[in-house]
Amino acid sequence: MTDQVLQQAIAQIEAARADSNQIPVVKGFFDQATYTITYVVHDPATREAAVIDSVLDYRPNSGRTSFASADAVVAYVNSENLKVTWLLETHAHADHLSAAPYLQEKLGGKLAIGQQITHVQEVFGKLFNAGTEFERDGSQFDHLFEDGHTFKLGNIEAISLHVPGHTPADMAYIIGDAVFLGDTMFMPDYGTARADFPGGDARQLYKSIRRLLELPRETRLFMCHDYKAPGRDTYAWESTVGAQHDSNVHVHDGVGEDEFVEMRTKRDATLDLPELIMPSVQVNIRGGHMPEPEDNGISYIKIPVNAV
């Protein structure tokens, strides 16, 4: 069966590479505390912009939040005279809190995530005993993307690609010739994302990665994280489809599905949970909002004991 969504994405990328007006400007902001890259992507003609995977600074020892990372994005948007129309989340992150509500207040834009966030909300709503007041329908977001949903950033064509495996809700956003692929692949010398969170699936992740690798070799890929692979002294977060084909240490050409699943499963079994998974997931399934304050006016993060 022909993957019509993938063919549409390929056609978009090829058209963008043939027309410089369809090439977006991409600016990355690296947060070393969580190894996360937030992107501001814009159409140079209209100045319309999207912010992808924003970071809210959070100190787990005190429970305090701050906005230095988000304010750097605000300063850049204002200095470049950009108009933010989208706040895009590739998935409900387990390693950092989203600053989307803060940025929406400062800059505007629609907050969006993949449609399968409802599955993630259901799973984690039960884990955190969120109660019936917590809606599990994705209504905390302004828009839920389906596989193959087309949209525009100014005059630049864009399309969403469902790439589950790390979580059920992972989306890649293809804007012009640039792909923001969330937690699927990392830089070629670091490999691929884990697949052992609730709803994760290494076999699905392999299929999602191979789908992404059907895009043209020259396609620009922008990572959500970088951890500096052994032997590399600098952080990096831009690659290409061709580079991943040739040298991704986990999923380069020639690595079969069963081989990948065996490797990923064994590797994931050695990994500890991310330090910020409990606050991050509770906040991010709510669209970046804190849990409702209790009767003393304070919001609380729950830590389930002996449950995961």
Short mmCIF file of the C-alpha atoms (twelve columns), coordinates in Angstrom:
data_MODEL
# 
_entry.id   MODEL 
# 
loop_
_atom_site.group_PDB 
_atom_site.id 
_atom_site.type_symbol 
_atom_site.label_atom_id 
_atom_site.label_alt_id 
_atom_site.label_comp_id 
_atom_site.label_asym_id 
_atom_site.label_seq_id 
_atom_site.Cartn_x 
_atom_site.Cartn_y 
_atom_site.Cartn_z 
_atom_site.pdbx_PDB_model_num 
ATOM 1   C CA . MET A 1   0.000   0.000  0.000  1 
ATOM 2   C CA . THR A 2   1.362   3.394  -1.008 1 
ATOM 3   C CA . ASP A 3   2.082   5.748  1.870  1 
ATOM 4   C CA . GLN A 4   0.290   8.760  0.407  1 
ATOM 5   C CA . VAL A 5   1.179   10.996 3.351  1 
ATOM 6   C CA . LEU A 6   4.869   10.184 2.924  1 
ATOM 7   C CA . GLN A 7   4.672   10.829 -0.818 1 
ATOM 8   C CA . GLN A 8   3.054   14.192 -0.101 1 
ATOM 9   C CA . ALA A 9   5.845   15.024 2.350  1 
ATOM 10  C CA . ILE A 10  8.490   14.071 -0.210 1 
ATOM 11  C CA . ALA A 11  6.828   16.242 -2.844 1 
ATOM 12  C CA . GLN A 12  6.734   19.173 -0.398 1 
ATOM 13  C CA . ILE A 13  10.436  18.839 0.412  1 
ATOM 14  C CA . GLU A 14  11.417  18.553 -3.239 1 
ATOM 15  C CA . ALA A 15  9.339   21.619 -4.095 1 
ATOM 16  C CA . ALA A 16  10.927  23.566 -1.249 1 
ATOM 17  C CA . ARG A 17  14.426  22.685 -2.392 1 
ATOM 18  C CA . ALA A 18  13.535  23.961 -5.856 1 
ATOM 19  C CA . ASP A 19  12.106  27.244 -4.527 1 
ATOM 20  C CA . SER A 20  14.124  29.273 -2.041 1 
ATOM 21  C CA . ASN A 21  10.923  31.013 -0.927 1 
ATOM 22  C CA . GLN A 22  9.869   27.697 0.655  1 
ATOM 23  C CA . ILE A 23  13.021  27.395 2.807  1 
ATOM 24  C CA . PRO A 24  12.382  28.402 6.429  1 
ATOM 25  C CA . VAL A 25  14.858  30.111 8.734  1 
ATOM 26  C CA . VAL A 26  15.634  27.900 11.743 1 
ATOM 27  C CA . LYS A 27  17.101  29.099 15.046 1 
ATOM 28  C CA . GLY A 28  17.908  26.611 17.800 1 
ATOM 29  C CA . PHE A 29  18.083  27.365 21.538 1 
ATOM 30  C CA . PHE A 30  19.971  24.725 23.529 1 
ATOM 31  C CA . ASP A 31  19.040  24.135 27.169 1 
ATOM 32  C CA . GLN A 32  22.003  22.315 28.707 1 
ATOM 33  C CA . ALA A 33  20.117  21.462 31.914 1 
ATOM 34  C CA . THR A 34  17.792  19.148 29.952 1 
ATOM 35  C CA . TYR A 35  19.823  18.754 26.739 1 
ATOM 36  C CA . THR A 36  16.797  20.059 24.830 1 
ATOM 37  C CA . ILE A 37  16.745  22.206 21.718 1 
ATOM 38  C CA . THR A 38  13.855  24.622 21.256 1 
ATOM 39  C CA . TYR A 39  13.387  25.875 17.714 1 
ATOM 40  C CA . VAL A 40  12.008  29.092 16.320 1 
ATOM 41  C CA . VAL A 41  11.168  28.520 12.658 1 
ATOM 42  C CA . HIS A 42  9.973   31.311 10.421 1 
ATOM 43  C CA . ASP A 43  9.033   32.281 6.904  1 
ATOM 44  C CA . PRO A 44  11.424  35.113 5.932  1 
ATOM 45  C CA . ALA A 45  8.819   36.663 3.617  1 
ATOM 46  C CA . THR A 46  5.861   36.951 6.005  1 
ATOM 47  C CA . ARG A 47  7.797   36.710 9.332  1 
ATOM 48  C CA . GLU A 48  5.271   34.137 10.559 1 
ATOM 49  C CA . ALA A 49  6.916   31.773 13.046 1 
ATOM 50  C CA . ALA A 50  6.473   28.563 15.007 1 
ATOM 51  C CA . VAL A 51  8.080   27.722 18.336 1 
ATOM 52  C CA . ILE A 52  8.788   23.998 18.682 1 
ATOM 53  C CA . ASP A 53  9.380   22.163 21.997 1 
ATOM 54  C CA . SER A 54  9.814   25.052 24.412 1 
ATOM 55  C CA . VAL A 55  11.429  24.649 27.851 1 
ATOM 56  C CA . LEU A 56  10.202  25.902 31.216 1 
ATOM 57  C CA . ASP A 57  13.069  26.082 33.711 1 
ATOM 58  C CA . TYR A 58  12.290  23.927 36.759 1 
ATOM 59  C CA . ARG A 59  14.279  23.187 39.912 1 
ATOM 60  C CA . PRO A 60  13.232  19.801 41.323 1 
ATOM 61  C CA . ASN A 61  14.835  20.455 44.719 1 
ATOM 62  C CA . SER A 62  12.604  23.479 45.359 1 
ATOM 63  C CA . GLY A 63  9.723   23.023 42.933 1 
ATOM 64  C CA . ARG A 64  10.310  26.524 41.563 1 
ATOM 65  C CA . THR A 65  9.896   27.507 37.944 1 
ATOM 66  C CA . SER A 66  11.583  30.326 36.047 1 
ATOM 67  C CA . PHE A 67  11.632  31.652 32.513 1 
ATOM 68  C CA . ALA A 68  15.190  32.311 31.351 1 
ATOM 69  C CA . SER A 69  14.972  29.751 28.543 1 
ATOM 70  C CA . ALA A 70  11.576  30.980 27.393 1 
ATOM 71  C CA . ASP A 71  12.599  34.630 27.671 1 
ATOM 72  C CA . ALA A 72  15.508  34.001 25.303 1 
ATOM 73  C CA . VAL A 73  12.949  32.811 22.753 1 
ATOM 74  C CA . VAL A 74  10.745  35.857 23.395 1 
ATOM 75  C CA . ALA A 75  13.712  38.200 22.952 1 
ATOM 76  C CA . TYR A 76  14.670  36.578 19.651 1 
ATOM 77  C CA . VAL A 77  11.116  36.659 18.306 1 
ATOM 78  C CA . ASN A 78  10.794  40.333 19.184 1 
ATOM 79  C CA . SER A 79  14.230  41.271 17.835 1 
ATOM 80  C CA . GLU A 80  13.439  39.585 14.507 1 
ATOM 81  C CA . ASN A 81  9.954   41.122 14.354 1 
ATOM 82  C CA . LEU A 82  8.324   37.708 14.065 1 
ATOM 83  C CA . LYS A 83  4.660   36.798 14.513 1 
ATOM 84  C CA . VAL A 84  4.196   33.453 16.273 1 
ATOM 85  C CA . THR A 85  1.249   31.527 14.849 1 
ATOM 86  C CA . TRP A 86  2.076   28.026 16.163 1 
ATOM 87  C CA . LEU A 87  3.453   26.576 19.394 1 
ATOM 88  C CA . LEU A 88  4.227   22.996 18.397 1 
ATOM 89  C CA . GLU A 89  4.983   20.065 20.700 1 
ATOM 90  C CA . THR A 90  6.459   16.945 19.128 1 
ATOM 91  C CA . HIS A 91  5.203   14.869 22.101 1 
ATOM 92  C CA . ALA A 92  4.518   15.012 25.846 1 
ATOM 93  C CA . HIS A 93  8.125   15.270 26.982 1 
ATOM 94  C CA . ALA A 94  9.419   13.275 29.947 1 
ATOM 95  C CA . ASP A 95  12.625  15.271 30.439 1 
ATOM 96  C CA . HIS A 96  11.500  18.897 30.571 1 
ATOM 97  C CA . LEU A 97  8.438   20.985 31.263 1 
ATOM 98  C CA . SER A 98  6.871   22.913 28.409 1 
ATOM 99  C CA . ALA A 99  6.808   26.717 28.517 1 
ATOM 100 C CA . ALA A 100 3.973   26.874 25.973 1 
ATOM 101 C CA . PRO A 101 1.416   28.689 28.183 1 
ATOM 102 C CA . TYR A 102 3.986   31.356 29.105 1 
ATOM 103 C CA . LEU A 103 4.996   31.829 25.468 1 
ATOM 104 C CA . GLN A 104 1.378   31.896 24.351 1 
ATOM 105 C CA . GLU A 105 0.706   34.699 26.810 1 
ATOM 106 C CA . LYS A 106 3.773   36.628 25.601 1 
ATOM 107 C CA . LEU A 107 3.683   35.859 21.882 1 
ATOM 108 C CA . GLY A 108 0.333   34.312 20.929 1 
ATOM 109 C CA . GLY A 109 -0.053  31.346 18.592 1 
ATOM 110 C CA . LYS A 110 -2.031  28.093 18.644 1 
ATOM 111 C CA . LEU A 111 -0.736  25.296 20.878 1 
ATOM 112 C CA . ALA A 112 -0.696  21.957 19.068 1 
ATOM 113 C CA . ILE A 113 0.366   18.337 19.553 1 
ATOM 114 C CA . GLY A 114 -0.394  14.957 17.986 1 
ATOM 115 C CA . GLN A 115 -3.895  13.522 18.240 1 
ATOM 116 C CA . GLN A 116 -2.691  10.471 20.164 1 
ATOM 117 C CA . ILE A 117 -1.987  12.684 23.193 1 
ATOM 118 C CA . THR A 118 -5.372  11.420 24.383 1 
ATOM 119 C CA . HIS A 119 -3.858  7.942  24.808 1 
ATOM 120 C CA . VAL A 120 -0.949  9.383  26.782 1 
ATOM 121 C CA . GLN A 121 -3.372  11.388 28.932 1 
ATOM 122 C CA . GLU A 122 -5.350  8.253  29.686 1 
ATOM 123 C CA . VAL A 123 -2.293  6.231  30.718 1 
ATOM 124 C CA . PHE A 124 -0.691  8.916  32.862 1 
ATOM 125 C CA . GLY A 125 -3.989  10.237 34.165 1 
ATOM 126 C CA . LYS A 126 -4.434  6.832  35.821 1 
ATOM 127 C CA . LEU A 127 -0.830  6.710  37.072 1 
ATOM 128 C CA . PHE A 128 -1.132  10.107 38.731 1 
ATOM 129 C CA . ASN A 129 -4.726  9.494  39.856 1 
ATOM 130 C CA . ALA A 130 -5.660  12.774 38.220 1 
ATOM 131 C CA . GLY A 131 -9.380  12.356 38.849 1 
ATOM 132 C CA . THR A 132 -12.398 13.050 36.692 1 
ATOM 133 C CA . GLU A 133 -11.657 16.780 36.585 1 
ATOM 134 C CA . PHE A 134 -8.674  16.062 34.330 1 
ATOM 135 C CA . GLU A 135 -9.996  15.864 30.775 1 
ATOM 136 C CA . ARG A 136 -8.423  13.140 28.664 1 
ATOM 137 C CA . ASP A 137 -9.615  14.463 25.318 1 
ATOM 138 C CA . GLY A 138 -6.737  16.734 24.311 1 
ATOM 139 C CA . SER A 139 -8.825  19.826 25.049 1 
ATOM 140 C CA . GLN A 140 -5.858  21.450 26.847 1 
ATOM 141 C CA . PHE A 141 -4.427  22.076 23.356 1 
ATOM 142 C CA . ASP A 142 -5.766  24.340 20.631 1 
ATOM 143 C CA . HIS A 143 -5.167  21.823 17.850 1 
ATOM 144 C CA . LEU A 144 -4.487  18.080 17.572 1 
ATOM 145 C CA . PHE A 145 -2.533  17.031 14.490 1 
ATOM 146 C CA . GLU A 146 -3.322  13.847 12.610 1 
ATOM 147 C CA . ASP A 147 -0.939  12.037 10.292 1 
ATOM 148 C CA . GLY A 148 -0.785  13.973 7.040  1 
ATOM 149 C CA . HIS A 149 -2.404  17.168 8.296  1 
ATOM 150 C CA . THR A 150 -1.226  20.055 6.108  1 
ATOM 151 C CA . PHE A 151 -0.828  23.605 7.312  1 
ATOM 152 C CA . LYS A 152 1.170   26.701 6.473  1 
ATOM 153 C CA . LEU A 153 3.764   28.830 8.184  1 
ATOM 154 C CA . GLY A 154 3.266   32.067 6.332  1 
ATOM 155 C CA . ASN A 155 3.673   31.052 2.692  1 
ATOM 156 C CA . ILE A 156 5.661   27.899 3.496  1 
ATOM 157 C CA . GLU A 157 3.936   24.536 3.156  1 
ATOM 158 C CA . ALA A 158 4.023   22.222 6.171  1 
ATOM 159 C CA . ILE A 159 2.789   18.732 7.014  1 
ATOM 160 C CA . SER A 160 2.615   16.597 10.149 1 
ATOM 161 C CA . LEU A 161 3.896   13.009 10.247 1 
ATOM 162 C CA . HIS A 162 2.868   10.569 12.991 1 
ATOM 163 C CA . VAL A 163 6.042   8.796  14.183 1 
ATOM 164 C CA . PRO A 164 5.105   6.690  17.249 1 
ATOM 165 C CA . GLY A 165 7.473   4.451  19.162 1 
ATOM 166 C CA . HIS A 166 9.086   6.667  21.770 1 
ATOM 167 C CA . THR A 167 5.532   7.513  22.826 1 
ATOM 168 C CA . PRO A 168 2.241   6.823  21.018 1 
ATOM 169 C CA . ALA A 169 1.778   10.531 20.281 1 
ATOM 170 C CA . ASP A 170 5.097   11.532 18.693 1 
ATOM 171 C CA . MET A 171 4.801   13.802 15.686 1 
ATOM 172 C CA . ALA A 172 7.361   15.094 13.228 1 
ATOM 173 C CA . TYR A 173 6.662   18.470 11.682 1 
ATOM 174 C CA . ILE A 174 7.948   19.061 8.162  1 
ATOM 175 C CA . ILE A 175 8.112   22.768 7.389  1 
ATOM 176 C CA . GLY A 176 9.405   23.446 3.894  1 
ATOM 177 C CA . ASP A 177 12.555  21.299 3.667  1 
ATOM 178 C CA . ALA A 178 13.131  21.073 7.440  1 
ATOM 179 C CA . VAL A 179 11.991  18.193 9.646  1 
ATOM 180 C CA . PHE A 180 11.588  18.562 13.406 1 
ATOM 181 C CA . LEU A 181 11.521  14.953 14.463 1 
ATOM 182 C CA . GLY A 182 11.222  15.050 18.237 1 
ATOM 183 C CA . ASP A 183 12.457  11.952 20.045 1 
ATOM 184 C CA . THR A 184 12.935  9.458  17.217 1 
ATOM 185 C CA . MET A 185 16.547  9.850  16.141 1 
ATOM 186 C CA . PHE A 186 19.440  11.800 17.590 1 
ATOM 187 C CA . MET A 187 22.677  12.780 15.888 1 
ATOM 188 C CA . PRO A 188 24.096  9.848  13.903 1 
ATOM 189 C CA . ASP A 189 26.878  9.203  16.437 1 
ATOM 190 C CA . TYR A 190 24.354  8.972  19.312 1 
ATOM 191 C CA . GLY A 191 21.623  6.882  17.725 1 
ATOM 192 C CA . THR A 192 17.942  6.705  18.584 1 
ATOM 193 C CA . ALA A 193 15.436  7.440  21.343 1 
ATOM 194 C CA . ARG A 194 14.364  5.004  24.036 1 
ATOM 195 C CA . ALA A 195 11.075  3.144  23.626 1 
ATOM 196 C CA . ASP A 196 10.350  1.835  27.133 1 
ATOM 197 C CA . PHE A 197 7.969   4.491  28.458 1 
ATOM 198 C CA . PRO A 198 4.280   3.503  28.841 1 
ATOM 199 C CA . GLY A 199 2.890   3.122  25.335 1 
ATOM 200 C CA . GLY A 200 6.372   3.066  23.784 1 
ATOM 201 C CA . ASP A 201 7.291   0.329  21.333 1 
ATOM 202 C CA . ALA A 202 10.709  -0.367 19.809 1 
ATOM 203 C CA . ARG A 203 9.212   -2.046 16.756 1 
ATOM 204 C CA . GLN A 204 6.998   0.944  16.101 1 
ATOM 205 C CA . LEU A 205 9.978   3.244  16.591 1 
ATOM 206 C CA . TYR A 206 11.950  1.337  13.956 1 
ATOM 207 C CA . LYS A 207 9.072   1.647  11.472 1 
ATOM 208 C CA . SER A 208 8.717   5.366  12.208 1 
ATOM 209 C CA . ILE A 209 12.435  5.946  11.684 1 
ATOM 210 C CA . ARG A 210 12.467  4.016  8.419  1 
ATOM 211 C CA . ARG A 211 9.505   6.118  7.309  1 
ATOM 212 C CA . LEU A 212 11.448  9.300  8.030  1 
ATOM 213 C CA . LEU A 213 14.427  7.887  6.168  1 
ATOM 214 C CA . GLU A 214 12.313  7.611  3.020  1 
ATOM 215 C CA . LEU A 215 12.531  11.391 2.741  1 
ATOM 216 C CA . PRO A 216 15.106  12.830 0.287  1 
ATOM 217 C CA . ARG A 217 18.720  12.415 1.433  1 
ATOM 218 C CA . GLU A 218 19.341  16.175 1.474  1 
ATOM 219 C CA . THR A 219 16.414  16.826 3.848  1 
ATOM 220 C CA . ARG A 220 17.444  18.778 6.946  1 
ATOM 221 C CA . LEU A 221 16.705  17.017 10.243 1 
ATOM 222 C CA . PHE A 222 16.540  18.910 13.541 1 
ATOM 223 C CA . MET A 223 16.953  16.904 16.755 1 
ATOM 224 C CA . CYS A 224 15.008  17.520 19.957 1 
ATOM 225 C CA . HIS A 225 18.020  16.586 22.136 1 
ATOM 226 C CA . ASP A 226 21.775  16.136 22.051 1 
ATOM 227 C CA . TYR A 227 23.951  14.516 24.701 1 
ATOM 228 C CA . LYS A 228 27.392  14.659 23.007 1 
ATOM 229 C CA . ALA A 229 28.337  11.166 21.900 1 
ATOM 230 C CA . PRO A 230 31.619  9.738  23.205 1 
ATOM 231 C CA . GLY A 231 34.500  11.388 21.381 1 
ATOM 232 C CA . ARG A 232 32.525  14.507 20.435 1 
ATOM 233 C CA . ASP A 233 33.266  17.676 22.416 1 
ATOM 234 C CA . THR A 234 30.508  19.954 21.144 1 
ATOM 235 C CA . TYR A 235 26.727  19.791 21.119 1 
ATOM 236 C CA . ALA A 236 25.071  19.409 17.725 1 
ATOM 237 C CA . TRP A 237 21.473  19.133 16.589 1 
ATOM 238 C CA . GLU A 238 21.238  19.335 12.798 1 
ATOM 239 C CA . SER A 239 21.715  16.347 10.513 1 
ATOM 240 C CA . THR A 240 20.397  15.066 7.180  1 
ATOM 241 C CA . VAL A 241 18.489  12.027 6.066  1 
ATOM 242 C CA . GLY A 242 21.562  10.923 4.117  1 
ATOM 243 C CA . ALA A 243 23.840  11.157 7.155  1 
ATOM 244 C CA . GLN A 244 21.411  9.049  9.186  1 
ATOM 245 C CA . HIS A 245 21.232  6.426  6.417  1 
ATOM 246 C CA . ASP A 246 24.999  6.206  6.275  1 
ATOM 247 C CA . SER A 247 26.121  6.395  9.881  1 
ATOM 248 C CA . ASN A 248 23.414  6.325  12.559 1 
ATOM 249 C CA . VAL A 249 24.965  3.950  15.093 1 
ATOM 250 C CA . HIS A 250 21.640  2.249  15.842 1 
ATOM 251 C CA . VAL A 251 19.681  2.315  12.618 1 
ATOM 252 C CA . HIS A 252 21.983  2.896  9.640  1 
ATOM 253 C CA . ASP A 253 21.216  1.102  6.388  1 
ATOM 254 C CA . GLY A 254 21.586  -2.629 6.844  1 
ATOM 255 C CA . VAL A 255 20.199  -2.765 10.394 1 
ATOM 256 C CA . GLY A 256 17.060  -4.884 10.298 1 
ATOM 257 C CA . GLU A 257 13.943  -4.510 12.416 1 
ATOM 258 C CA . ASP A 258 14.575  -7.511 14.676 1 
ATOM 259 C CA . GLU A 259 18.200  -6.489 15.225 1 
ATOM 260 C CA . PHE A 260 17.123  -2.979 16.150 1 
ATOM 261 C CA . VAL A 261 14.387  -4.157 18.507 1 
ATOM 262 C CA . GLU A 262 16.793  -6.498 20.313 1 
ATOM 263 C CA . MET A 263 19.385  -3.725 20.679 1 
ATOM 264 C CA . ARG A 264 16.867  -1.088 21.762 1 
ATOM 265 C CA . THR A 265 15.185  -3.386 24.291 1 
ATOM 266 C CA . LYS A 266 18.458  -4.414 25.922 1 
ATOM 267 C CA . ARG A 267 19.733  -0.833 25.990 1 
ATOM 268 C CA . ASP A 268 16.509  0.567  27.424 1 
ATOM 269 C CA . ALA A 269 16.642  -1.973 30.265 1 
ATOM 270 C CA . THR A 270 19.873  -0.334 31.477 1 
ATOM 271 C CA . LEU A 271 18.512  3.234  31.485 1 
ATOM 272 C CA . ASP A 272 17.241  5.066  34.533 1 
ATOM 273 C CA . LEU A 273 14.123  7.197  34.252 1 
ATOM 274 C CA . PRO A 274 14.717  10.849 33.363 1 
ATOM 275 C CA . GLU A 275 15.182  13.029 36.443 1 
ATOM 276 C CA . LEU A 276 12.219  15.244 35.589 1 
ATOM 277 C CA . ILE A 277 9.788   12.620 34.286 1 
ATOM 278 C CA . MET A 278 7.264   12.997 37.127 1 
ATOM 279 C CA . PRO A 279 6.811   16.779 36.985 1 
ATOM 280 C CA . SER A 280 7.294   16.916 33.210 1 
ATOM 281 C CA . VAL A 281 4.616   14.430 32.234 1 
ATOM 282 C CA . GLN A 282 2.076   15.774 34.735 1 
ATOM 283 C CA . VAL A 283 2.501   19.268 33.336 1 
ATOM 284 C CA . ASN A 284 2.922   18.438 29.657 1 
ATOM 285 C CA . ILE A 285 -0.220  16.290 29.355 1 
ATOM 286 C CA . ARG A 286 -2.002  19.440 30.554 1 
ATOM 287 C CA . GLY A 287 -0.572  21.520 27.718 1 
ATOM 288 C CA . GLY A 288 2.145   22.945 29.953 1 
ATOM 289 C CA . HIS A 289 -0.210  24.028 32.728 1 
ATOM 290 C CA . MET A 290 0.377   23.079 36.353 1 
ATOM 291 C CA . PRO A 291 -2.130  20.823 38.131 1 
ATOM 292 C CA . GLU A 292 -5.076  22.722 39.549 1 
ATOM 293 C CA . PRO A 293 -4.239  24.457 42.851 1 
ATOM 294 C CA . GLU A 294 -5.535  22.798 45.979 1 
ATOM 295 C CA . ASP A 295 -7.637  24.562 48.620 1 
ATOM 296 C CA . ASN A 296 -4.562  26.434 49.899 1 
ATOM 297 C CA . GLY A 297 -3.928  27.941 46.459 1 
ATOM 298 C CA . ILE A 298 -0.788  25.865 45.781 1 
ATOM 299 C CA . SER A 299 -0.261  23.434 42.882 1 
ATOM 300 C CA . TYR A 300 1.364   20.116 43.721 1 
ATOM 301 C CA . ILE A 301 3.348   17.589 41.699 1 
ATOM 302 C CA . LYS A 302 2.571   13.985 42.619 1 
ATOM 303 C CA . ILE A 303 5.262   11.327 42.890 1 
ATOM 304 C CA . PRO A 304 3.754   7.832  42.734 1 
ATOM 305 C CA . VAL A 305 5.649   5.513  45.099 1 
ATOM 306 C CA . ASN A 306 6.705   2.062  43.826 1 
ATOM 307 C CA . ALA A 307 4.385   2.402  40.833 1 
ATOM 308 C CA . VAL A 308 6.864   2.544  37.922 1 
# 
